[in-house]
Amino acid sequence: MSDSTPTAPQGEIVMRTLAMPGDANANGDIFGGWLMSQMDLGGAVLARHTARSRVTTVAIDGMSFLNPVAVGDTVTCYAQLLKIGRTSMRICVEAWVQHYTNDNHVRVTSGIFTYVAIDDAGRPHPVKR
Ligand SMILES: CC(C)(COP(=O)(O)OP(=O)(O)OC[C@H]1O[C@@H](n2cnc3c(N)ncnc32)[C@H](O)[C@@H]1OP(=O)(O)O)[C@@H](O)C(=O)NCCC(=O)NCCS
């Protein structure tokens, strides 16, 4: 990791789960797609609470995987609201892992998720403030 890697998570906890064997790839490490889906769910928790409505994911930007996740690791997602547009919300989501044998908390990835507040028909509607 580079020197610019944050030593503490940014944002509020929106998801915590265990990485299970069924989430692993052929190398025995956890699939990036599984991790991304946990982050998407976590970001949606914050987006729904912000908009007080249904939301959908319209874009994911700037994601890179910095460290592998192992089966049995505790995965925690942190989310921080960056910007509210008319109907959209930009949310930074970070994923950190911890192995149960030690206290080390390591950031494995982060990304900017954009959610759009939608009505019951799936059409964008303004974020209530
Ligand atoms: C999200 C969706 C409802 C937006 O509908 P749309 O007709 O494109 O709506 P708009 O053009 O009015 O855009 C709505 C907002 O999204 C933003 N947006 C649209 N495309 C974007 C993109 N690629 N990146 C970032 N923001 C985007 C717009 O800037 C706008 O934000 P604002 O209102 O805050 O200014 C529609 O594209 C959709 O249903 N997409 C599928 C979503 C989905 O199924 N996600 C799960 C993936 S499996």
PDB file of N, CA and C in Angstrom, residues 34-118:
ATOM      1  N   TRP A  34     -18.133 -10.148  -5.674  1.00  0.00           N
ATOM      2  CA  TRP A  34     -18.889 -10.308  -4.420  1.00  0.00           C
ATOM      3  C   TRP A  34     -18.669  -9.083  -3.534  1.00  0.00           C
ATOM      4  N   LEU A  35     -17.402  -8.656  -3.462  1.00  0.00           N
ATOM      5  CA  LEU A  35     -17.076  -7.510  -2.618  1.00  0.00           C
ATOM      6  C   LEU A  35     -17.796  -6.256  -3.130  1.00  0.00           C
ATOM      7  N   MET A  36     -17.795  -6.112  -4.455  1.00  0.00           N
ATOM      8  CA  MET A  36     -18.450  -4.938  -5.037  1.00  0.00           C
ATOM      9  C   MET A  36     -19.947  -4.946  -4.725  1.00  0.00           C
ATOM     10  N   SER A  37     -20.556  -6.127  -4.731  1.00  0.00           N
ATOM     11  CA  SER A  37     -21.999  -6.181  -4.441  1.00  0.00           C
ATOM     12  C   SER A  37     -22.279  -5.816  -2.985  1.00  0.00           C
ATOM     13  N   GLN A  38     -21.376  -6.203  -2.075  1.00  0.00           N
ATOM     14  CA  GLN A  38     -21.556  -5.801  -0.666  1.00  0.00           C
ATOM     15  C   GLN A  38     -21.453  -4.285  -0.540  1.00  0.00           C
ATOM     16  N   MET A  39     -20.500  -3.704  -1.273  1.00  0.00           N
ATOM     17  CA  MET A  39     -20.325  -2.248  -1.227  1.00  0.00           C
ATOM     18  C   MET A  39     -21.525  -1.529  -1.830  1.00  0.00           C
ATOM     19  N   ASP A  40     -22.057  -2.098  -2.920  1.00  0.00           N
ATOM     20  CA  ASP A  40     -23.232  -1.513  -3.567  1.00  0.00           C
ATOM     21  C   ASP A  40     -24.416  -1.523  -2.603  1.00  0.00           C
ATOM     22  N   LEU A  41     -24.602  -2.655  -1.909  1.00  0.00           N
ATOM     23  CA  LEU A  41     -25.684  -2.750  -0.923  1.00  0.00           C
ATOM     24  C   LEU A  41     -25.477  -1.741   0.208  1.00  0.00           C
ATOM     25  N   GLY A  42     -24.245  -1.651   0.678  1.00  0.00           N
ATOM     26  CA  GLY A  42     -23.946  -0.725   1.774  1.00  0.00           C
ATOM     27  C   GLY A  42     -24.196   0.715   1.363  1.00  0.00           C
ATOM     28  N   GLY A  43     -23.738   1.085   0.165  1.00  0.00           N
ATOM     29  CA  GLY A  43     -23.971   2.448  -0.317  1.00  0.00           C
ATOM     30  C   GLY A  43     -25.452   2.733  -0.468  1.00  0.00           C
ATOM     31  N   ALA A  44     -26.207   1.704  -0.886  1.00  0.00           N
ATOM     32  CA  ALA A  44     -27.658   1.876  -1.063  1.00  0.00           C
ATOM     33  C   ALA A  44     -28.349   2.124   0.277  1.00  0.00           C
ATOM     34  N   VAL A  45     -27.815   1.554   1.343  1.00  0.00           N
ATOM     35  CA  VAL A  45     -28.392   1.808   2.674  1.00  0.00           C
ATOM     36  C   VAL A  45     -28.339   3.302   2.972  1.00  0.00           C
ATOM     37  N   LEU A  46     -27.163   3.907   2.736  1.00  0.00           N
ATOM     38  CA  LEU A  46     -27.029   5.348   2.996  1.00  0.00           C
ATOM     39  C   LEU A  46     -27.876   6.159   2.018  1.00  0.00           C
ATOM     40  N   ALA A  47     -27.886   5.751   0.738  1.00  0.00           N
ATOM     41  CA  ALA A  47     -28.651   6.495  -0.275  1.00  0.00           C
ATOM     42  C   ALA A  47     -30.145   6.475   0.047  1.00  0.00           C
ATOM     43  N   ARG A  48     -30.662   5.310   0.446  1.00  0.00           N
ATOM     44  CA  ARG A  48     -32.098   5.210   0.759  1.00  0.00           C
ATOM     45  C   ARG A  48     -32.455   6.080   1.958  1.00  0.00           C
ATOM     46  N   HIS A  49     -31.581   6.086   2.956  1.00  0.00           N
ATOM     47  CA  HIS A  49     -31.852   6.916   4.137  1.00  0.00           C
ATOM     48  C   HIS A  49     -31.764   8.391   3.793  1.00  0.00           C
ATOM     49  N   THR A  50     -30.879   8.723   2.855  1.00  0.00           N
ATOM     50  CA  THR A  50     -30.730  10.127   2.459  1.00  0.00           C
ATOM     51  C   THR A  50     -31.935  10.596   1.658  1.00  0.00           C
ATOM     52  N   ALA A  51     -32.344   9.764   0.672  1.00  0.00           N
ATOM     53  CA  ALA A  51     -33.430  10.163  -0.229  1.00  0.00           C
ATOM     54  C   ALA A  51     -34.804   9.847   0.338  1.00  0.00           C
ATOM     55  N   ARG A  52     -34.846   8.972   1.342  1.00  0.00           N
ATOM     56  CA  ARG A  52     -36.141   8.502   1.875  1.00  0.00           C
ATOM     57  C   ARG A  52     -37.002   7.934   0.760  1.00  0.00           C
ATOM     58  N   SER A  53     -36.367   7.196  -0.159  1.00  0.00           N
ATOM     59  CA  SER A  53     -37.132   6.577  -1.245  1.00  0.00           C
ATOM     60  C   SER A  53     -36.324   5.407  -1.800  1.00  0.00           C
ATOM     61  N   ARG A  54     -36.921   4.717  -2.766  1.00  0.00           N
ATOM     62  CA  ARG A  54     -36.178   3.684  -3.490  1.00  0.00           C
ATOM     63  C   ARG A  54     -35.021   4.347  -4.222  1.00  0.00           C
ATOM     64  N   VAL A  55     -33.969   3.593  -4.446  1.00  0.00           N
ATOM     65  CA  VAL A  55     -32.834   4.102  -5.225  1.00  0.00           C
ATOM     66  C   VAL A  55     -32.356   2.999  -6.162  1.00  0.00           C
ATOM     67  N   THR A  56     -31.624   3.414  -7.201  1.00  0.00           N
ATOM     68  CA  THR A  56     -30.959   2.437  -8.047  1.00  0.00           C
ATOM     69  C   THR A  56     -29.540   2.927  -8.341  1.00  0.00           C
ATOM     70  N   THR A  57     -28.647   1.999  -8.601  1.00  0.00           N
ATOM     71  CA  THR A  57     -27.252   2.354  -8.884  1.00  0.00           C
ATOM     72  C   THR A  57     -27.124   2.695 -10.357  1.00  0.00           C
ATOM     73  N   VAL A  58     -26.579   3.882 -10.645  1.00  0.00           N
ATOM     74  CA  VAL A  58     -26.425   4.261 -12.052  1.00  0.00           C
ATOM     75  C   VAL A  58     -24.956   4.211 -12.487  1.00  0.00           C
ATOM     76  N   ALA A  59     -23.997   4.341 -11.558  1.00  0.00           N
ATOM     77  CA  ALA A  59     -22.584   4.323 -11.950  1.00  0.00           C
ATOM     78  C   ALA A  59     -21.692   3.961 -10.758  1.00  0.00           C
ATOM     79  N   ILE A  60     -20.572   3.349 -11.098  1.00  0.00           N
ATOM     80  CA  ILE A  60     -19.520   3.058 -10.105  1.00  0.00           C
ATOM     81  C   ILE A  60     -18.207   3.527 -10.719  1.00  0.00           C
ATOM     82  N   ASP A  61     -17.509   4.403 -10.021  1.00  0.00           N
ATOM     83  CA  ASP A  61     -16.271   4.981 -10.566  1.00  0.00           C
ATOM     84  C   ASP A  61     -15.083   4.700  -9.658  1.00  0.00           C
ATOM     85  N   GLY A  62     -13.937   4.644 -10.285  1.00  0.00           N
ATOM     86  CA  GLY A  62     -12.660   4.705  -9.575  1.00  0.00           C
ATOM     87  C   GLY A  62     -12.413   3.580  -8.603  1.00  0.00           C
ATOM     88  N   MET A  63     -12.785   2.350  -8.987  1.00  0.00           N
ATOM     89  CA  MET A  63     -12.568   1.242  -8.063  1.00  0.00           C
ATOM     90  C   MET A  63     -11.285   0.506  -8.386  1.00  0.00           C
ATOM     91  N   SER A  64     -10.460   0.268  -7.371  1.00  0.00           N
ATOM     92  CA  SER A  64      -9.305  -0.611  -7.571  1.00  0.00           C
ATOM     93  C   SER A  64      -9.164  -1.477  -6.331  1.00  0.00           C
ATOM     94  N   PHE A  65      -8.693  -2.679  -6.549  1.00  0.00           N
ATOM     95  CA  PHE A  65      -8.580  -3.639  -5.444  1.00  0.00           C
ATOM     96  C   PHE A  65      -7.130  -3.628  -4.954  1.00  0.00           C
ATOM     97  N   LEU A  66      -6.937  -3.249  -3.693  1.00  0.00           N
ATOM     98  CA  LEU A  66      -5.595  -3.014  -3.158  1.00  0.00           C
ATOM     99  C   LEU A  66      -5.006  -4.233  -2.466  1.00  0.00           C
ATOM    100  N   ASN A  67      -5.868  -5.046  -1.865  1.00  0.00           N
ATOM    101  CA  ASN A  67      -5.418  -6.226  -1.105  1.00  0.00           C
ATOM    102  C   ASN A  67      -6.441  -7.336  -1.259  1.00  0.00           C
ATOM    103  N   PRO A  68      -5.994  -8.611  -1.193  1.00  0.00           N
ATOM    104  CA  PRO A  68      -6.963  -9.707  -1.280  1.00  0.00           C
ATOM    105  C   PRO A  68      -7.777  -9.840   0.008  1.00  0.00           C
ATOM    106  N   VAL A  69      -8.954 -10.443  -0.135  1.00  0.00           N
ATOM    107  CA  VAL A  69      -9.799 -10.782   1.012  1.00  0.00           C
ATOM    108  C   VAL A  69      -9.795 -12.294   1.147  1.00  0.00           C
ATOM    109  N   ALA A  70      -9.596 -12.794   2.363  1.00  0.00           N
ATOM    110  CA  ALA A  70      -9.527 -14.240   2.588  1.00  0.00           C
ATOM    111  C   ALA A  70     -10.841 -14.762   3.164  1.00  0.00           C
ATOM    112  N   VAL A  71     -11.106 -16.036   2.898  1.00  0.00           N
ATOM    113  CA  VAL A  71     -12.271 -16.691   3.500  1.00  0.00           C
ATOM    114  C   VAL A  71     -12.155 -16.559   5.024  1.00  0.00           C
ATOM    115  N   GLY A  72     -13.228 -16.162   5.675  1.00  0.00           N
ATOM    116  CA  GLY A  72     -13.234 -16.000   7.136  1.00  0.00           C
ATOM    117  C   GLY A  72     -12.961 -14.590   7.590  1.00  0.00           C
ATOM    118  N   ASP A  73     -12.500 -13.719   6.675  1.00  0.00           N
ATOM    119  CA  ASP A  73     -12.276 -12.320   7.062  1.00  0.00           C
ATOM    120  C   ASP A  73     -13.616 -11.633   7.354  1.00  0.00           C
ATOM    121  N   THR A  74     -13.592 -10.718   8.293  1.00  0.00           N
ATOM    122  CA  THR A  74     -14.756  -9.847   8.510  1.00  0.00           C
ATOM    123  C   THR A  74     -14.634  -8.671   7.557  1.00  0.00           C
ATOM    124  N   VAL A  75     -15.672  -8.451   6.770  1.00  0.00           N
ATOM    125  CA  VAL A  75     -15.674  -7.360   5.796  1.00  0.00           C
ATOM    126  C   VAL A  75     -16.622  -6.272   6.294  1.00  0.00           C
ATOM    127  N   THR A  76     -16.108  -5.053   6.386  1.00  0.00           N
ATOM    128  CA  THR A  76     -16.937  -3.925   6.830  1.00  0.00           C
ATOM    129  C   THR A  76     -16.922  -2.848   5.758  1.00  0.00           C
ATOM    130  N   CYS A  77     -18.101  -2.367   5.393  1.00  0.00           N
ATOM    131  CA  CYS A  77     -18.206  -1.293   4.409  1.00  0.00           C
ATOM    132  C   CYS A  77     -18.586   0.010   5.115  1.00  0.00           C
ATOM    133  N   TYR A  78     -17.887   1.060   4.750  1.00  0.00           N
ATOM    134  CA  TYR A  78     -18.122   2.404   5.287  1.00  0.00           C
ATOM    135  C   TYR A  78     -18.577   3.294   4.132  1.00  0.00           C
ATOM    136  N   ALA A  79     -19.563   4.130   4.371  1.00  0.00           N
ATOM    137  CA  ALA A  79     -20.065   4.996   3.299  1.00  0.00           C
ATOM    138  C   ALA A  79     -20.109   6.439   3.759  1.00  0.00           C
ATOM    139  N   GLN A  80     -19.795   7.316   2.808  1.00  0.00           N
ATOM    140  CA  GLN A  80     -19.760   8.753   3.090  1.00  0.00           C
ATOM    141  C   GLN A  80     -20.438   9.482   1.931  1.00  0.00           C
ATOM    142  N   LEU A  81     -21.429  10.300   2.252  1.00  0.00           N
ATOM    143  CA  LEU A  81     -22.132  11.067   1.217  1.00  0.00           C
ATOM    144  C   LEU A  81     -21.239  12.198   0.741  1.00  0.00           C
ATOM    145  N   LEU A  82     -20.944  12.226  -0.574  1.00  0.00           N
ATOM    146  CA  LEU A  82     -20.073  13.270  -1.116  1.00  0.00           C
ATOM    147  C   LEU A  82     -20.879  14.419  -1.691  1.00  0.00           C
ATOM    148  N   LYS A  83     -21.991  14.081  -2.385  1.00  0.00           N
ATOM    149  CA  LYS A  83     -22.737  15.138  -3.079  1.00  0.00           C
ATOM    150  C   LYS A  83     -24.170  14.683  -3.338  1.00  0.00           C
ATOM    151  N   ILE A  84     -25.100  15.616  -3.170  1.00  0.00           N
ATOM    152  CA  ILE A  84     -26.486  15.373  -3.569  1.00  0.00           C
ATOM    153  C   ILE A  84     -26.780  16.254  -4.771  1.00  0.00           C
ATOM    154  N   GLY A  85     -27.206  15.631  -5.881  1.00  0.00           N
ATOM    155  CA  GLY A  85     -27.611  16.392  -7.064  1.00  0.00           C
ATOM    156  C   GLY A  85     -29.113  16.619  -7.016  1.00  0.00           C
ATOM    157  N   ARG A  86     -29.734  16.690  -8.190  1.00  0.00           N
ATOM    158  CA  ARG A  86     -31.199  16.851  -8.204  1.00  0.00           C
ATOM    159  C   ARG A  86     -31.859  15.524  -7.834  1.00  0.00           C
ATOM    160  N   THR A  87     -31.487  14.460  -8.580  1.00  0.00           N
ATOM    161  CA  THR A  87     -32.061  13.136  -8.287  1.00  0.00           C
ATOM    162  C   THR A  87     -30.987  12.137  -7.857  1.00  0.00           C
ATOM    163  N   SER A  88     -29.714  12.540  -7.974  1.00  0.00           N
ATOM    164  CA  SER A  88     -28.627  11.573  -7.735  1.00  0.00           C
ATOM    165  C   SER A  88     -27.858  11.881  -6.453  1.00  0.00           C
ATOM    166  N   MET A  89     -27.141  10.857  -5.979  1.00  0.00           N
ATOM    167  CA  MET A  89     -26.281  10.988  -4.802  1.00  0.00           C
ATOM    168  C   MET A  89     -24.964  10.282  -5.083  1.00  0.00           C
ATOM    169  N   ARG A  90     -23.861  10.982  -4.863  1.00  0.00           N
ATOM    170  CA  ARG A  90     -22.535  10.364  -4.998  1.00  0.00           C
ATOM    171  C   ARG A  90     -22.056   9.959  -3.608  1.00  0.00           C
ATOM    172  N   ILE A  91     -21.722   8.680  -3.485  1.00  0.00           N
ATOM    173  CA  ILE A  91     -21.362   8.139  -2.175  1.00  0.00           C
ATOM    174  C   ILE A  91     -20.046   7.376  -2.301  1.00  0.00           C
ATOM    175  N   CYS A  92     -19.081   7.732  -1.449  1.00  0.00           N
ATOM    176  CA  CYS A  92     -17.820   6.986  -1.412  1.00  0.00           C
ATOM    177  C   CYS A  92     -18.014   5.795  -0.476  1.00  0.00           C
ATOM    178  N   VAL A  93     -17.709   4.607  -0.980  1.00  0.00           N
ATOM    179  CA  VAL A  93     -17.817   3.400  -0.158  1.00  0.00           C
ATOM    180  C   VAL A  93     -16.425   2.760  -0.063  1.00  0.00           C
ATOM    181  N   GLU A  94     -15.998   2.496   1.163  1.00  0.00           N
ATOM    182  CA  GLU A  94     -14.725   1.812   1.406  1.00  0.00           C
ATOM    183  C   GLU A  94     -15.013   0.434   2.000  1.00  0.00           C
ATOM    184  N   ALA A  95     -14.217  -0.554   1.613  1.00  0.00           N
ATOM    185  CA  ALA A  95     -14.323  -1.882   2.233  1.00  0.00           C
ATOM    186  C   ALA A  95     -13.027  -2.161   2.995  1.00  0.00           C
ATOM    187  N   TRP A  96     -13.173  -2.536   4.249  1.00  0.00           N
ATOM    188  CA  TRP A  96     -12.037  -2.865   5.110  1.00  0.00           C
ATOM    189  C   TRP A  96     -12.201  -4.293   5.613  1.00  0.00           C
ATOM    190  N   VAL A  97     -11.091  -4.995   5.806  1.00  0.00           N
ATOM    191  CA  VAL A  97     -11.197  -6.354   6.331  1.00  0.00           C
ATOM    192  C   VAL A  97     -10.370  -6.506   7.601  1.00  0.00           C
ATOM    193  N   GLN A  98     -10.815  -7.467   8.389  1.00  0.00           N
ATOM    194  CA  GLN A  98     -10.136  -7.796   9.642  1.00  0.00           C
ATOM    195  C   GLN A  98     -10.158  -9.309   9.775  1.00  0.00           C
ATOM    196  N   HIS A  99      -9.001  -9.897  10.102  1.00  0.00           N
ATOM    197  CA  HIS A  99      -8.947 -11.336  10.357  1.00  0.00           C
ATOM    198  C   HIS A  99      -9.196 -11.561  11.840  1.00  0.00           C
ATOM    199  N   TYR A 100      -9.931 -12.634  12.164  1.00  0.00           N
ATOM    200  CA  TYR A 100     -10.340 -12.797  13.558  1.00  0.00           C
ATOM    201  C   TYR A 100      -9.169 -13.064  14.500  1.00  0.00           C
ATOM    202  N   THR A 101      -7.987 -13.416  13.958  1.00  0.00           N
ATOM    203  CA  THR A 101      -6.845 -13.716  14.819  1.00  0.00           C
ATOM    204  C   THR A 101      -6.070 -12.470  15.248  1.00  0.00           C
ATOM    205  N   ASN A 102      -6.367 -11.319  14.638  1.00  0.00           N
ATOM    206  CA  ASN A 102      -5.631 -10.116  15.049  1.00  0.00           C
ATOM    207  C   ASN A 102      -6.509  -8.879  14.906  1.00  0.00           C
ATOM    208  N   ASP A 103      -5.966  -7.725  15.322  1.00  0.00           N
ATOM    209  CA  ASP A 103      -6.746  -6.482  15.308  1.00  0.00           C
ATOM    210  C   ASP A 103      -6.488  -5.637  14.070  1.00  0.00           C
ATOM    211  N   ASN A 104      -5.636  -6.155  13.150  1.00  0.00           N
ATOM    212  CA  ASN A 104      -5.312  -5.347  11.973  1.00  0.00           C
ATOM    213  C   ASN A 104      -6.551  -5.101  11.128  1.00  0.00           C
ATOM    214  N   HIS A 105      -6.726  -3.865  10.741  1.00  0.00           N
ATOM    215  CA  HIS A 105      -7.872  -3.449   9.949  1.00  0.00           C
ATOM    216  C   HIS A 105      -7.288  -2.893   8.666  1.00  0.00           C
ATOM    217  N   VAL A 106      -7.565  -3.535   7.529  1.00  0.00           N
ATOM    218  CA  VAL A 106      -6.900  -3.177   6.276  1.00  0.00           C
ATOM    219  C   VAL A 106      -7.936  -2.769   5.238  1.00  0.00           C
ATOM    220  N   ARG A 107      -7.692  -1.632   4.585  1.00  0.00           N
ATOM    221  CA  ARG A 107      -8.602  -1.210   3.509  1.00  0.00           C
ATOM    222  C   ARG A 107      -8.298  -2.038   2.267  1.00  0.00           C
ATOM    223  N   VAL A 108      -9.304  -2.646   1.685  1.00  0.00           N
ATOM    224  CA  VAL A 108      -9.067  -3.481   0.504  1.00  0.00           C
ATOM    225  C   VAL A 108      -9.530  -2.810  -0.779  1.00  0.00           C
ATOM    226  N   THR A 109     -10.521  -1.962  -0.695  1.00  0.00           N
ATOM    227  CA  THR A 109     -10.931  -1.232  -1.894  1.00  0.00           C
ATOM    228  C   THR A 109     -11.853  -0.074  -1.516  1.00  0.00           C
ATOM    229  N   SER A 110     -12.026   0.826  -2.470  1.00  0.00           N
ATOM    230  CA  SER A 110     -13.006   1.898  -2.308  1.00  0.00           C
ATOM    231  C   SER A 110     -13.492   2.280  -3.695  1.00  0.00           C
ATOM    232  N   GLY A 111     -14.616   2.944  -3.753  1.00  0.00           N
ATOM    233  CA  GLY A 111     -15.148   3.387  -5.038  1.00  0.00           C
ATOM    234  C   GLY A 111     -16.227   4.431  -4.807  1.00  0.00           C
ATOM    235  N   ILE A 112     -16.522   5.166  -5.883  1.00  0.00           N
ATOM    236  CA  ILE A 112     -17.584   6.164  -5.812  1.00  0.00           C
ATOM    237  C   ILE A 112     -18.819   5.577  -6.503  1.00  0.00           C
ATOM    238  N   PHE A 113     -19.868   5.402  -5.717  1.00  0.00           N
ATOM    239  CA  PHE A 113     -21.120   4.839  -6.223  1.00  0.00           C
ATOM    240  C   PHE A 113     -22.124   5.990  -6.390  1.00  0.00           C
ATOM    241  N   THR A 114     -22.765   6.025  -7.562  1.00  0.00           N
ATOM    242  CA  THR A 114     -23.813   7.022  -7.786  1.00  0.00           C
ATOM    243  C   THR A 114     -25.168   6.324  -7.819  1.00  0.00           C
ATOM    244  N   TYR A 115     -26.058   6.820  -6.965  1.00  0.00           N
ATOM    245  CA  TYR A 115     -27.419   6.270  -6.878  1.00  0.00           C
ATOM    246  C   TYR A 115     -28.395   7.344  -7.335  1.00  0.00           C
ATOM    247  N   VAL A 116     -29.505   6.888  -7.917  1.00  0.00           N
ATOM    248  CA  VAL A 116     -30.570   7.805  -8.325  1.00  0.00           C
ATOM    249  C   VAL A 116     -31.829   7.441  -7.550  1.00  0.00           C
ATOM    250  N   ALA A 117     -32.469   8.466  -6.970  1.00  0.00           N
ATOM    251  CA  ALA A 117     -33.744   8.246  -6.288  1.00  0.00           C
ATOM    252  C   ALA A 117     -34.810   8.008  -7.352  1.00  0.00           C
ATOM    253  N   ILE A 118     -35.596   6.954  -7.180  1.00  0.00           N
ATOM    254  CA  ILE A 118     -36.614   6.612  -8.188  1.00  0.00           C
ATOM    255  C   ILE A 118     -37.980   6.433  -7.522  1.00  0.00           C
TER     256      ILE A 118
END
